[in-house]
PDB file of C-alpha atoms in Angstrom:
ATOM      1  CA  MET A  11       0.000   0.000   0.000  1.00 68.00           C
ATOM      2  CA  ALA A  12       2.908   2.376   0.718  1.00 72.00           C
ATOM      3  CA  ARG A  13       4.109   1.810  -2.838  1.00 74.00           C
ATOM      4  CA  LEU A  14       0.666   2.754  -4.175  1.00 71.00           C
ATOM      5  CA  ILE A  15       0.666   6.008  -2.176  1.00 74.00           C
ATOM      6  CA  ALA A  16       4.218   6.852  -3.292  1.00 77.00           C
ATOM      7  CA  TYR A  17       3.293   6.090  -6.895  1.00 75.00           C
ATOM      8  CA  ARG A  18       0.236   8.350  -6.784  1.00 73.00           C
ATOM      9  CA  LEU A  19       2.178  11.164  -5.090  1.00 76.00           C
ATOM     10  CA  ALA A  20       4.860  10.919  -7.788  1.00 78.00           C
ATOM     11  CA  LEU A  21       2.146  11.383 -10.417  1.00 78.00           C
ATOM     12  CA  ALA A  22       0.585  14.341  -8.588  1.00 78.00           C
ATOM     13  CA  LEU A  23       3.412  16.810  -9.250  1.00 79.00           C
ATOM     14  CA  PRO A  24       3.402  16.465 -13.080  1.00 83.00           C
ATOM     15  CA  GLN A  25      -0.396  16.626 -13.007  1.00 82.00           C
ATOM     16  CA  LEU A  26      -0.318  19.908 -11.085  1.00 81.00           C
ATOM     17  CA  ALA A  27       2.350  21.284 -13.428  1.00 82.00           C
ATOM     18  CA  ALA A  28       0.269  20.304 -16.473  1.00 85.00           C
ATOM     19  CA  VAL A  29      -2.872  21.917 -15.041  1.00 82.00           C
ATOM     20  CA  SER A  30      -0.937  25.095 -14.231  1.00 79.00           C
ATOM     21  CA  LEU A  31       0.515  25.265 -17.743  1.00 83.00           C
ATOM     22  CA  VAL A  32      -2.875  24.748 -19.408  1.00 84.00           C
ATOM     23  CA  VAL A  33      -4.576  27.384 -17.249  1.00 80.00           C
ATOM     24  CA  PHE A  34      -1.733  29.834 -17.787  1.00 79.00           C
ATOM     25  CA  LEU A  35      -1.981  29.415 -21.556  1.00 80.00           C
ATOM     26  CA  LEU A  36      -5.786  29.614 -21.557  1.00 79.00           C
ATOM     27  CA  THR A  37      -5.708  33.016 -19.843  1.00 75.00           C
ATOM     28  CA  TYR A  38      -4.055  34.349 -22.997  1.00 71.00           C
ATOM     29  CA  LEU A  39      -7.116  33.303 -24.996  1.00 72.00           C
ATOM     30  CA  ILE A  40      -9.376  35.582 -22.947  1.00 71.00           C
ATOM     31  CA  PRO A  41      -9.840  38.680 -25.091  1.00 71.00           C
ATOM     32  CA  GLY A  42      -8.937  42.097 -23.732  1.00 70.00           C
ATOM     33  CA  SER A  43      -6.263  43.427 -21.403  1.00 73.00           C
ATOM     34  CA  PRO A  44      -6.565  43.304 -17.584  1.00 75.00           C
ATOM     35  CA  ALA A  45      -5.179  46.841 -17.505  1.00 76.00           C
ATOM     36  CA  ALA A  46      -7.937  48.040 -19.848  1.00 75.00           C
ATOM     37  CA  ALA A  47     -10.535  46.312 -17.671  1.00 73.00           C
ATOM     38  CA  ILE A  48      -9.211  48.070 -14.565  1.00 74.00           C
ATOM     39  CA  LEU A  49      -8.990  51.542 -16.130  1.00 75.00           C
ATOM     40  CA  GLY A  50     -12.372  51.346 -17.857  1.00 73.00           C
ATOM     41  CA  THR A  51     -13.638  52.426 -21.238  1.00 71.00           C
ATOM     42  CA  GLN A  52     -12.282  55.985 -20.907  1.00 72.00           C
ATOM     43  CA  ALA A  53      -8.637  54.848 -20.730  1.00 75.00           C
ATOM     44  CA  ASN A  54      -6.285  55.748 -23.563  1.00 78.00           C
ATOM     45  CA  PRO A  55      -3.601  53.425 -25.033  1.00 77.00           C
ATOM     46  CA  GLU A  56      -0.790  55.229 -23.181  1.00 80.00           C
ATOM     47  CA  SER A  57      -2.326  54.771 -19.745  1.00 81.00           C
ATOM     48  CA  ILE A  58      -3.129  51.129 -20.524  1.00 79.00           C
ATOM     49  CA  ALA A  59       0.469  50.492 -21.596  1.00 80.00           C
ATOM     50  CA  GLN A  60       1.766  52.230 -18.464  1.00 81.00           C
ATOM     51  CA  LEU A  61      -0.402  50.097 -16.166  1.00 78.00           C
ATOM     52  CA  GLU A  62       0.553  46.932 -18.041  1.00 77.00           C
ATOM     53  CA  ALA A  63       4.213  47.792 -17.439  1.00 80.00           C
ATOM     54  CA  GLN A  64       3.526  48.338 -13.730  1.00 77.00           C
ATOM     55  CA  LEU A  65       1.745  44.976 -13.469  1.00 75.00           C
ATOM     56  CA  GLY A  66       4.417  43.150 -15.450  1.00 75.00           C
ATOM     57  CA  LEU A  67       1.961  42.303 -18.224  1.00 75.00           C
ATOM     58  CA  ASP A  68       4.307  43.634 -20.905  1.00 76.00           C
ATOM     59  CA  GLN A  69       6.782  40.814 -20.309  1.00 80.00           C
ATOM     60  CA  SER A  70       6.943  37.805 -22.599  1.00 80.00           C
ATOM     61  CA  PRO A  71       4.715  34.806 -21.754  1.00 78.00           C
ATOM     62  CA  LEU A  72       7.763  32.611 -21.094  1.00 82.00           C
ATOM     63  CA  VAL A  73       9.158  35.066 -18.544  1.00 83.00           C
ATOM     64  CA  ARG A  74       5.817  35.385 -16.779  1.00 81.00           C
ATOM     65  CA  LEU A  75       5.308  31.623 -16.816  1.00 81.00           C
ATOM     66  CA  GLY A  76       8.772  31.045 -15.332  1.00 83.00           C
ATOM     67  CA  GLU A  77       8.204  33.635 -12.611  1.00 83.00           C
ATOM     68  CA  TRP A  78       4.804  32.148 -11.787  1.00 81.00           C
ATOM     69  CA  PHE A  79       6.135  28.590 -11.576  1.00 81.00           C
ATOM     70  CA  SER A  80       9.071  29.582  -9.370  1.00 83.00           C
ATOM     71  CA  GLY A  81       6.734  31.529  -7.083  1.00 82.00           C
ATOM     72  CA  ALA A  82       4.191  28.699  -6.922  1.00 82.00           C
ATOM     73  CA  VAL A  83       6.879  26.217  -5.869  1.00 81.00           C
ATOM     74  CA  ALA A  84       7.753  28.570  -3.001  1.00 82.00           C
ATOM     75  CA  GLY A  85       4.084  28.999  -2.034  1.00 80.00           C
ATOM     76  CA  ASP A  86       3.731  32.467  -3.608  1.00 83.00           C
ATOM     77  CA  LEU A  87       0.899  32.518  -6.170  1.00 85.00           C
ATOM     78  CA  GLY A  88       1.420  36.158  -7.080  1.00 84.00           C
ATOM     79  CA  THR A  89      -0.581  39.314  -6.420  1.00 86.00           C
ATOM     80  CA  SER A  90      -4.158  40.048  -7.397  1.00 88.00           C
ATOM     81  CA  ILE A  91      -4.335  42.630 -10.175  1.00 83.00           C
ATOM     82  CA  ARG A  92      -7.628  43.951  -8.846  1.00 81.00           C
ATOM     83  CA  SER A  93      -7.132  44.068  -5.090  1.00 84.00           C
ATOM     84  CA  ALA A  94      -3.301  44.144  -4.920  1.00 84.00           C
ATOM     85  CA  LEU A  95      -3.544  41.458  -2.201  1.00 90.00           C
ATOM     86  CA  PRO A  96      -1.490  38.241  -2.199  1.00 91.00           C
ATOM     87  CA  VAL A  97      -3.361  35.545  -4.124  1.00 91.00           C
ATOM     88  CA  THR A  98      -2.387  32.923  -1.547  1.00 91.00           C
ATOM     89  CA  ASP A  99      -4.045  34.949   1.223  1.00 91.00           C
ATOM     90  CA  LEU A 100      -7.170  35.513  -0.872  1.00 91.00           C
ATOM     91  CA  LEU A 101      -7.540  31.802  -1.622  1.00 91.00           C
ATOM     92  CA  LEU A 102      -6.846  30.696   1.939  1.00 91.00           C
ATOM     93  CA  THR A 103      -9.570  33.069   3.132  1.00 91.00           C
ATOM     94  CA  ARG A 104     -12.065  31.495   0.711  1.00 90.00           C
ATOM     95  CA  LEU A 105     -10.904  27.896   1.089  1.00 90.00           C
ATOM     96  CA  PRO A 106     -12.896  26.970   4.250  1.00 91.00           C
ATOM     97  CA  ALA A 107     -16.221  27.866   2.605  1.00 91.00           C
ATOM     98  CA  THR A 108     -15.433  25.852  -0.531  1.00 89.00           C
ATOM     99  CA  LEU A 109     -14.177  22.857   1.455  1.00 89.00           C
ATOM    100  CA  SER A 110     -17.258  22.949   3.683  1.00 91.00           C
ATOM    101  CA  LEU A 111     -19.553  23.002   0.671  1.00 91.00           C
ATOM    102  CA  ALA A 112     -17.672  20.284  -1.219  1.00 88.00           C
ATOM    103  CA  LEU A 113     -17.469  17.968   1.781  1.00 89.00           C
ATOM    104  CA  GLY A 114     -21.135  18.602   2.612  1.00 91.00           C
ATOM    105  CA  GLY A 115     -22.120  17.779  -0.962  1.00 91.00           C
ATOM    106  CA  MET A 116     -19.942  14.663  -0.900  1.00 89.00           C
ATOM    107  CA  VAL A 117     -21.544  13.473   2.352  1.00 92.00           C
ATOM    108  CA  VAL A 118     -25.015  13.939   0.865  1.00 93.00           C
ATOM    109  CA  ALA A 119     -23.992  12.209  -2.372  1.00 92.00           C
ATOM    110  CA  THR A 120     -22.311   9.288  -0.591  1.00 92.00           C
ATOM    111  CA  VAL A 121     -24.969   8.601   2.042  1.00 94.00           C
ATOM    112  CA  ALA A 122     -27.961   9.088  -0.261  1.00 94.00           C
ATOM    113  CA  GLY A 123     -26.350   7.533  -3.328  1.00 93.00           C
ATOM    114  CA  ILE A 124     -25.061   4.360  -1.689  1.00 94.00           C
ATOM    115  CA  GLY A 125     -28.171   3.976   0.490  1.00 94.00           C
ATOM    116  CA  LEU A 126     -30.601   4.309  -2.410  1.00 94.00           C
ATOM    117  CA  GLY A 127     -28.403   2.181  -4.671  1.00 93.00           C
ATOM    118  CA  VAL A 128     -28.327  -0.676  -2.167  1.00 93.00           C
ATOM    119  CA  LEU A 129     -32.086  -0.478  -1.601  1.00 93.00           C
ATOM    120  CA  ALA A 130     -32.673  -0.660  -5.357  1.00 93.00           C
ATOM    121  CA  GLY A 131     -30.000  -3.271  -6.066  1.00 91.00           C
ATOM    122  CA  VAL A 132     -31.063  -5.906  -3.532  1.00 90.00           C
ATOM    123  CA  ARG A 133     -34.346  -6.418  -5.435  1.00 87.00           C
ATOM    124  CA  PRO A 134     -33.753  -5.292  -9.049  1.00 87.00           C
ATOM    125  CA  GLY A 135     -36.910  -4.901 -11.074  1.00 85.00           C
ATOM    126  CA  GLY A 136     -39.150  -4.510  -8.034  1.00 87.00           C
ATOM    127  CA  PRO A 137     -41.384  -1.532  -7.218  1.00 90.00           C
ATOM    128  CA  ARG A 138     -38.760   0.060  -4.960  1.00 91.00           C
ATOM    129  CA  ASP A 139     -36.115  -0.288  -7.667  1.00 92.00           C
ATOM    130  CA  ARG A 140     -38.377   1.359 -10.252  1.00 92.00           C
ATOM    131  CA  VAL A 141     -39.196   4.289  -7.968  1.00 93.00           C
ATOM    132  CA  ILE A 142     -35.541   4.885  -7.076  1.00 93.00           C
ATOM    133  CA  THR A 143     -34.425   4.552 -10.701  1.00 91.00           C
ATOM    134  CA  ALA A 144     -37.037   7.115 -11.760  1.00 91.00           C
ATOM    135  CA  GLY A 145     -35.896   9.440  -8.959  1.00 90.00           C
ATOM    136  CA  THR A 146     -32.256   9.185  -9.980  1.00 90.00           C
ATOM    137  CA  SER A 147     -33.236  10.041 -13.555  1.00 89.00           C
ATOM    138  CA  VAL A 148     -34.767  13.263 -12.263  1.00 87.00           C
ATOM    139  CA  GLY A 149     -31.686  13.950 -10.133  1.00 86.00           C
ATOM    140  CA  LEU A 150     -29.409  13.573 -13.138  1.00 85.00           C
ATOM    141  CA  ALA A 151     -31.572  15.672 -15.444  1.00 85.00           C
ATOM    142  CA  VAL A 152     -32.322  18.698 -13.256  1.00 83.00           C
ATOM    143  CA  PRO A 153     -29.505  21.280 -12.783  1.00 82.00           C
ATOM    144  CA  GLU A 154     -28.153  22.053  -9.317  1.00 80.00           C
ATOM    145  CA  PHE A 155     -29.121  25.729  -9.345  1.00 80.00           C
ATOM    146  CA  TRP A 156     -32.792  24.796  -9.853  1.00 84.00           C
ATOM    147  CA  PHE A 157     -32.671  22.457  -6.868  1.00 83.00           C
ATOM    148  CA  GLY A 158     -31.017  25.231  -4.889  1.00 84.00           C
ATOM    149  CA  LEU A 159     -33.693  27.770  -5.750  1.00 85.00           C
ATOM    150  CA  ILE A 160     -36.557  25.350  -4.946  1.00 88.00           C
ATOM    151  CA  LEU A 161     -34.995  24.271  -1.650  1.00 86.00           C
ATOM    152  CA  SER A 162     -34.454  27.909  -0.652  1.00 85.00           C
ATOM    153  CA  LEU A 163     -38.034  28.794  -1.514  1.00 86.00           C
ATOM    154  CA  ILE A 164     -39.504  25.949   0.560  1.00 89.00           C
ATOM    155  CA  PHE A 165     -37.207  25.509   3.566  1.00 87.00           C
ATOM    156  CA  ALA A 166     -35.753  29.005   3.913  1.00 84.00           C
ATOM    157  CA  VAL A 167     -38.402  31.434   2.651  1.00 85.00           C
ATOM    158  CA  GLN A 168     -41.644  29.544   3.421  1.00 87.00           C
ATOM    159  CA  LEU A 169     -40.696  27.497   6.498  1.00 86.00           C
ATOM    160  CA  GLY A 170     -37.799  29.604   7.799  1.00 83.00           C
ATOM    161  CA  TRP A 171     -35.870  26.563   9.061  1.00 85.00           C
ATOM    162  CA  VAL A 172     -32.519  27.606   7.610  1.00 82.00           C
ATOM    163  CA  PRO A 173     -31.008  30.882   6.339  1.00 80.00           C
ATOM    164  CA  VAL A 174     -31.723  31.842   2.749  1.00 76.00           C
ATOM    165  CA  ILE A 175     -28.143  32.744   1.824  1.00 76.00           C
ATOM    166  CA  GLY A 176     -24.797  33.318   3.458  1.00 75.00           C
ATOM    167  CA  TYR A 177     -22.063  31.392   5.177  1.00 83.00           C
ATOM    168  CA  THR A 178     -20.948  31.458   8.805  1.00 86.00           C
ATOM    169  CA  PRO A 179     -17.412  30.241   9.531  1.00 88.00           C
ATOM    170  CA  LEU A 180     -17.205  27.121  11.674  1.00 88.00           C
ATOM    171  CA  THR A 181     -14.981  28.884  14.213  1.00 88.00           C
ATOM    172  CA  ASP A 182     -17.531  31.699  14.713  1.00 88.00           C
ATOM    173  CA  ASP A 183     -20.668  29.620  15.309  1.00 88.00           C
ATOM    174  CA  PRO A 184     -20.703  25.853  14.609  1.00 90.00           C
ATOM    175  CA  ALA A 185     -24.516  25.637  14.752  1.00 89.00           C
ATOM    176  CA  ALA A 186     -24.958  28.524  12.282  1.00 88.00           C
ATOM    177  CA  TRP A 187     -22.256  26.980  10.071  1.00 90.00           C
ATOM    178  CA  LEU A 188     -24.187  23.716   9.931  1.00 90.00           C
ATOM    179  CA  ARG A 189     -27.560  25.401   9.293  1.00 88.00           C
ATOM    180  CA  GLY A 190     -26.101  27.464   6.480  1.00 87.00           C
ATOM    181  CA  LEU A 191     -24.548  24.389   4.918  1.00 90.00           C
ATOM    182  CA  ILE A 192     -27.620  22.138   4.769  1.00 90.00           C
ATOM    183  CA  LEU A 193     -29.402  23.491   1.694  1.00 89.00           C
ATOM    184  CA  PRO A 194     -26.278  24.183  -0.437  1.00 90.00           C
ATOM    185  CA  SER A 195     -24.938  20.701   0.353  1.00 91.00           C
ATOM    186  CA  ILE A 196     -28.210  19.045  -0.636  1.00 91.00           C
ATOM    187  CA  ALA A 197     -28.454  21.118  -3.824  1.00 90.00           C
ATOM    188  CA  LEU A 198     -24.858  20.260  -4.726  1.00 90.00           C
ATOM    189  CA  GLY A 199     -25.087  16.588  -3.794  1.00 90.00           C
ATOM    190  CA  ILE A 200     -28.363  15.589  -5.461  1.00 90.00           C
ATOM    191  CA  GLY A 201     -26.943  15.068  -8.949  1.00 88.00           C
ATOM    192  CA  ALA A 202     -23.877  13.243  -7.598  1.00 89.00           C
ATOM    193  CA  ALA A 203     -26.092  11.079  -5.376  1.00 92.00           C
ATOM    194  CA  ALA A 204     -28.104  10.030  -8.405  1.00 92.00           C
ATOM    195  CA  LEU A 205     -24.911   9.053 -10.236  1.00 90.00           C
ATOM    196  CA  ILE A 206     -23.579   7.034  -7.284  1.00 92.00           C
ATOM    197  CA  ALA A 207     -26.983   5.401  -6.742  1.00 93.00           C
ATOM    198  CA  ARG A 208     -27.052   4.212 -10.375  1.00 92.00           C
ATOM    199  CA  GLN A 209     -23.567   2.718 -10.051  1.00 91.00           C
ATOM    200  CA  THR A 210     -24.288   1.143  -6.660  1.00 92.00           C
ATOM    201  CA  ARG A 211     -27.572  -0.332  -7.857  1.00 93.00           C
ATOM    202  CA  GLY A 212     -25.932  -2.025 -10.838  1.00 92.00           C
ATOM    203  CA  ALA A 213     -22.945  -3.255  -8.818  1.00 91.00           C
ATOM    204  CA  MET A 214     -25.165  -4.685  -6.052  1.00 92.00           C
ATOM    205  CA  ALA A 215     -27.460  -6.430  -8.542  1.00 91.00           C
ATOM    206  CA  GLU A 216     -24.455  -7.936 -10.322  1.00 91.00           C
ATOM    207  CA  ALA A 217     -22.827  -9.053  -7.059  1.00 90.00           C
ATOM    208  CA  LEU A 218     -26.024 -10.680  -5.786  1.00 90.00           C
ATOM    209  CA  ALA A 219     -26.379 -12.559  -9.086  1.00 90.00           C
ATOM    210  CA  SER A 220     -22.914 -14.120  -8.687  1.00 88.00           C
ATOM    211  CA  ARG A 221     -22.341 -17.820  -8.151  1.00 88.00           C
ATOM    212  CA  TYR A 222     -20.853 -17.375  -4.691  1.00 87.00           C
ATOM    213  CA  VAL A 223     -24.156 -15.898  -3.549  1.00 87.00           C
ATOM    214  CA  ASP A 224     -25.958 -19.055  -4.709  1.00 87.00           C
ATOM    215  CA  THR A 225     -23.405 -21.123  -2.811  1.00 89.00           C
ATOM    216  CA  LEU A 226     -23.846 -19.068   0.353  1.00 88.00           C
ATOM    217  CA  THR A 227     -27.630 -19.247   0.047  1.00 88.00           C
ATOM    218  CA  ALA A 228     -27.530 -23.037  -0.397  1.00 88.00           C
ATOM    219  CA  ALA A 229     -25.286 -23.254   2.686  1.00 87.00           C
ATOM    220  CA  GLY A 230     -27.928 -21.482   4.740  1.00 86.00           C
ATOM    221  CA  VAL A 231     -26.046 -18.206   5.284  1.00 88.00           C
ATOM    222  CA  PRO A 232     -28.523 -15.500   6.396  1.00 89.00           C
ATOM    223  CA  ARG A 233     -29.615 -13.060   3.711  1.00 88.00           C
ATOM    224  CA  ARG A 234     -28.340 -10.063   5.712  1.00 88.00           C
ATOM    225  CA  ARG A 235     -24.791 -11.484   5.761  1.00 90.00           C
ATOM    226  CA  ILE A 236     -24.919 -12.297   2.051  1.00 90.00           C
ATOM    227  CA  ILE A 237     -25.906  -8.695   1.313  1.00 90.00           C
ATOM    228  CA  GLY A 238     -22.930  -7.595   3.420  1.00 89.00           C
ATOM    229  CA  TYR A 239     -20.529  -9.694   1.326  1.00 88.00           C
ATOM    230  CA  ALA A 240     -22.076  -8.439  -1.898  1.00 89.00           C
ATOM    231  CA  PHE A 241     -21.896  -4.841  -0.652  1.00 90.00           C
ATOM    232  CA  LYS A 242     -18.136  -5.088  -0.075  1.00 86.00           C
ATOM    233  CA  ASN A 243     -17.564  -6.406  -3.599  1.00 84.00           C
ATOM    234  CA  ALA A 244     -19.915  -3.831  -5.096  1.00 86.00           C
ATOM    235  CA  MET A 245     -17.990  -0.944  -3.518  1.00 85.00           C
ATOM    236  CA  VAL A 246     -14.946  -1.477  -5.758  1.00 79.00           C
ATOM    237  CA  PRO A 247     -16.484   0.095  -8.903  1.00 80.00           C
ATOM    238  CA  VAL A 248     -18.491   2.547  -6.777  1.00 84.00           C
ATOM    239  CA  LEU A 249     -15.287   4.021  -5.327  1.00 80.00           C
ATOM    240  CA  ALA A 250     -14.048   4.757  -8.833  1.00 76.00           C
ATOM    241  CA  THR A 251     -17.321   6.554  -9.552  1.00 79.00           C
ATOM    242  CA  MET A 252     -16.942   8.595  -6.357  1.00 80.00           C
ATOM    243  CA  GLY A 253     -13.593   9.908  -7.581  1.00 74.00           C
ATOM    244  CA  ILE A 254     -15.254  11.193 -10.738  1.00 76.00           C
ATOM    245  CA  THR A 255     -18.135  12.521  -8.669  1.00 80.00           C
ATOM    246  CA  PHE A 256     -15.854  14.663  -6.522  1.00 75.00           C
ATOM    247  CA  ARG A 257     -14.448  16.356  -9.597  1.00 71.00           C
ATOM    248  CA  ILE A 258     -18.005  17.059 -10.765  1.00 76.00           C
ATOM    249  CA  LEU A 259     -18.868  18.510  -7.360  1.00 80.00           C
ATOM    250  CA  PHE A 260     -16.021  21.015  -7.580  1.00 75.00           C
ATOM    251  CA  ALA A 261     -17.072  21.987 -11.088  1.00 72.00           C
ATOM    252  CA  THR A 262     -20.708  22.542 -10.103  1.00 78.00           C
ATOM    253  CA  SER A 263     -19.957  24.140  -6.724  1.00 80.00           C
ATOM    254  CA  LEU A 264     -19.347  27.433  -8.533  1.00 78.00           C
ATOM    255  CA  VAL A 265     -23.031  27.653  -9.493  1.00 81.00           C
ATOM    256  CA  VAL A 266     -24.205  26.660  -6.016  1.00 86.00           C
ATOM    257  CA  GLU A 267     -21.867  29.217  -4.419  1.00 86.00           C
ATOM    258  CA  VAL A 268     -23.414  31.932  -6.557  1.00 84.00           C
ATOM    259  CA  VAL A 269     -27.011  30.835  -5.767  1.00 84.00           C
ATOM    260  CA  PHE A 270     -26.398  30.775  -1.991  1.00 85.00           C
ATOM    261  CA  ALA A 271     -23.918  33.714  -1.917  1.00 84.00           C
ATOM    262  CA  PHE A 272     -21.153  31.491  -0.573  1.00 84.00           C
ATOM    263  CA  PRO A 273     -17.799  33.331  -0.228  1.00 88.00           C
ATOM    264  CA  GLY A 274     -15.859  30.403  -1.691  1.00 88.00           C
ATOM    265  CA  ILE A 275     -13.147  29.964  -4.279  1.00 89.00           C
ATOM    266  CA  GLY A 276     -15.715  29.293  -7.011  1.00 85.00           C
ATOM    267  CA  ASN A 277     -17.353  32.670  -6.469  1.00 86.00           C
ATOM    268  CA  LEU A 278     -13.928  34.317  -6.392  1.00 89.00           C
ATOM    269  CA  LEU A 279     -12.935  32.604  -9.640  1.00 87.00           C
ATOM    270  CA  LEU A 280     -16.099  33.803 -11.358  1.00 85.00           C
ATOM    271  CA  THR A 281     -15.500  37.454 -10.445  1.00 87.00           C
ATOM    272  CA  SER A 282     -11.800  37.099 -11.281  1.00 87.00           C
ATOM    273  CA  VAL A 283     -12.502  35.733 -14.761  1.00 84.00           C
ATOM    274  CA  ILE A 284     -14.934  38.582 -15.426  1.00 82.00           C
ATOM    275  CA  GLY A 285     -12.396  41.121 -14.117  1.00 81.00           C
ATOM    276  CA  LYS A 286      -9.474  39.435 -15.940  1.00 81.00           C
ATOM    277  CA  ASP A 287      -7.635  38.985 -12.653  1.00 85.00           C
ATOM    278  CA  PHE A 288      -5.435  36.244 -14.093  1.00 84.00           C
ATOM    279  CA  PRO A 289      -3.172  35.560 -11.071  1.00 86.00           C
ATOM    280  CA  VAL A 290      -6.248  34.745  -8.959  1.00 89.00           C
ATOM    281  CA  VAL A 291      -7.669  32.504 -11.692  1.00 88.00           C
ATOM    282  CA  GLN A 292      -4.401  30.598 -12.038  1.00 86.00           C
ATOM    283  CA  GLY A 293      -3.952  30.202  -8.297  1.00 88.00           C
ATOM    284  CA  GLY A 294      -7.579  29.197  -7.720  1.00 88.00           C
ATOM    285  CA  VAL A 295      -7.510  26.507 -10.387  1.00 86.00           C
ATOM    286  CA  LEU A 296      -4.214  25.200  -9.004  1.00 86.00           C
ATOM    287  CA  ILE A 297      -5.688  24.928  -5.491  1.00 87.00           C
ATOM    288  CA  ILE A 298      -8.801  23.129  -6.771  1.00 85.00           C
ATOM    289  CA  ALA A 299      -6.668  20.757  -8.837  1.00 84.00           C
ATOM    290  CA  ALA A 300      -4.549  19.979  -5.761  1.00 85.00           C
ATOM    291  CA  LEU A 301      -7.688  19.221  -3.729  1.00 83.00           C
ATOM    292  CA  VAL A 302      -9.095  16.936  -6.428  1.00 82.00           C
ATOM    293  CA  ILE A 303      -5.783  15.079  -6.714  1.00 82.00           C
ATOM    294  CA  ALA A 304      -5.640  14.670  -2.922  1.00 83.00           C
ATOM    295  CA  VAL A 305      -9.163  13.237  -2.798  1.00 80.00           C
ATOM    296  CA  ASN A 306      -8.419  10.924  -5.720  1.00 78.00           C
ATOM    297  CA  LEU A 307      -5.369   9.698  -3.803  1.00 79.00           C
ATOM    298  CA  LEU A 308      -7.573   8.819  -0.819  1.00 80.00           C
ATOM    299  CA  ILE A 309     -10.030   7.045  -3.107  1.00 76.00           C
ATOM    300  CA  ASP A 310      -7.209   5.132  -4.806  1.00 76.00           C
ATOM    301  CA  VAL A 311      -5.970   3.999  -1.403  1.00 77.00           C
ATOM    302  CA  GLY A 312      -9.457   2.756  -0.537  1.00 74.00           C
ATOM    303  CA  TYR A 313      -9.689   1.111  -3.954  1.00 70.00           C
ATOM    304  CA  GLY A 314      -6.381  -0.635  -3.323  1.00 72.00           C
ATOM    305  CA  LEU A 315      -7.544  -1.872   0.072  1.00 73.00           C
ATOM    306  CA  LEU A 316     -10.662  -3.440  -1.464  1.00 68.00           C
ATOM    307  CA  ASN A 317      -8.954  -4.749  -4.595  1.00 68.00           C
ATOM    308  CA  PRO A 318      -5.285  -5.813  -4.141  1.00 66.00           C
ATOM    309  CA  ARG A 319      -4.930  -6.446  -7.886  1.00 63.00           C
ATOM    310  CA  VAL A 320      -4.746  -2.677  -8.614  1.00 59.00           C
ATOM    311  CA  ARG A 321      -1.731  -2.172  -6.331  1.00 60.00           C
ATOM    312  CA  PRO A 322       1.532  -1.595  -8.250  1.00 56.00           C
ATOM    313  CA  GLN A 323       3.976  -4.505  -8.014  1.00 58.00           C
TER     314      GLN A 323
END
């Protein structure tokens, strides 16, 4: 298992470098100059050129890329063009909200997805399976922002059980943090739960149709224990799906952050793209990529524990 972890960590660094390079190059495809965006429509070419020189935007792409890489290795992601604040500080301020939302969505997706998938998979083709399958189809088809708006309208506006928008840091008020996290987590996790439920349902049905289940049944092993054995085998492909699901959660968290006014990295990235604040965009994408790689490492470790054949020799 240690070899698997070392192998995945060795792959993480080139992956982060590749993501950084792609994002850095893509920022050049965004039309317009950040200096022109800051100065507004009344700026003349001379003032734009002067500000670009001050911000270092007049340097060649290779020089800027080299400076950014060397700074990133040292933990310095540059300075925001808009706010003149260190990008690292900006992202660290927003990171707790994004992590809270992503983990909340993952908890909802895992608990609901695996639970519903097992319920449907133990009796495939039955009434419960058909109802759950129809529900997962709705969960996959409807966008997260619509779920967020409907949940806010019912549970926040009409019933007043939870706040409509906003985020309270965990260190300020744990109860308020949890209340503010419930609706965004559900809205974010519904689509992922449907995906995991589909995978779990199929894996459970396949496991329960295996020959070893017939053998255990003929030997008089209780049905509950047989389902337990089948569940362990079914989790191998489900774990792979959860890795994909986490990447989807980060991609869709931007929309949910906007709907619920969450001060997370996704919201910051959106405003930074609009304002052409490229250092913040590059740093934010790098942080998200690092988080996704870290979670995938944990999932790979769990995958290796369940299936020794995937461990590197």
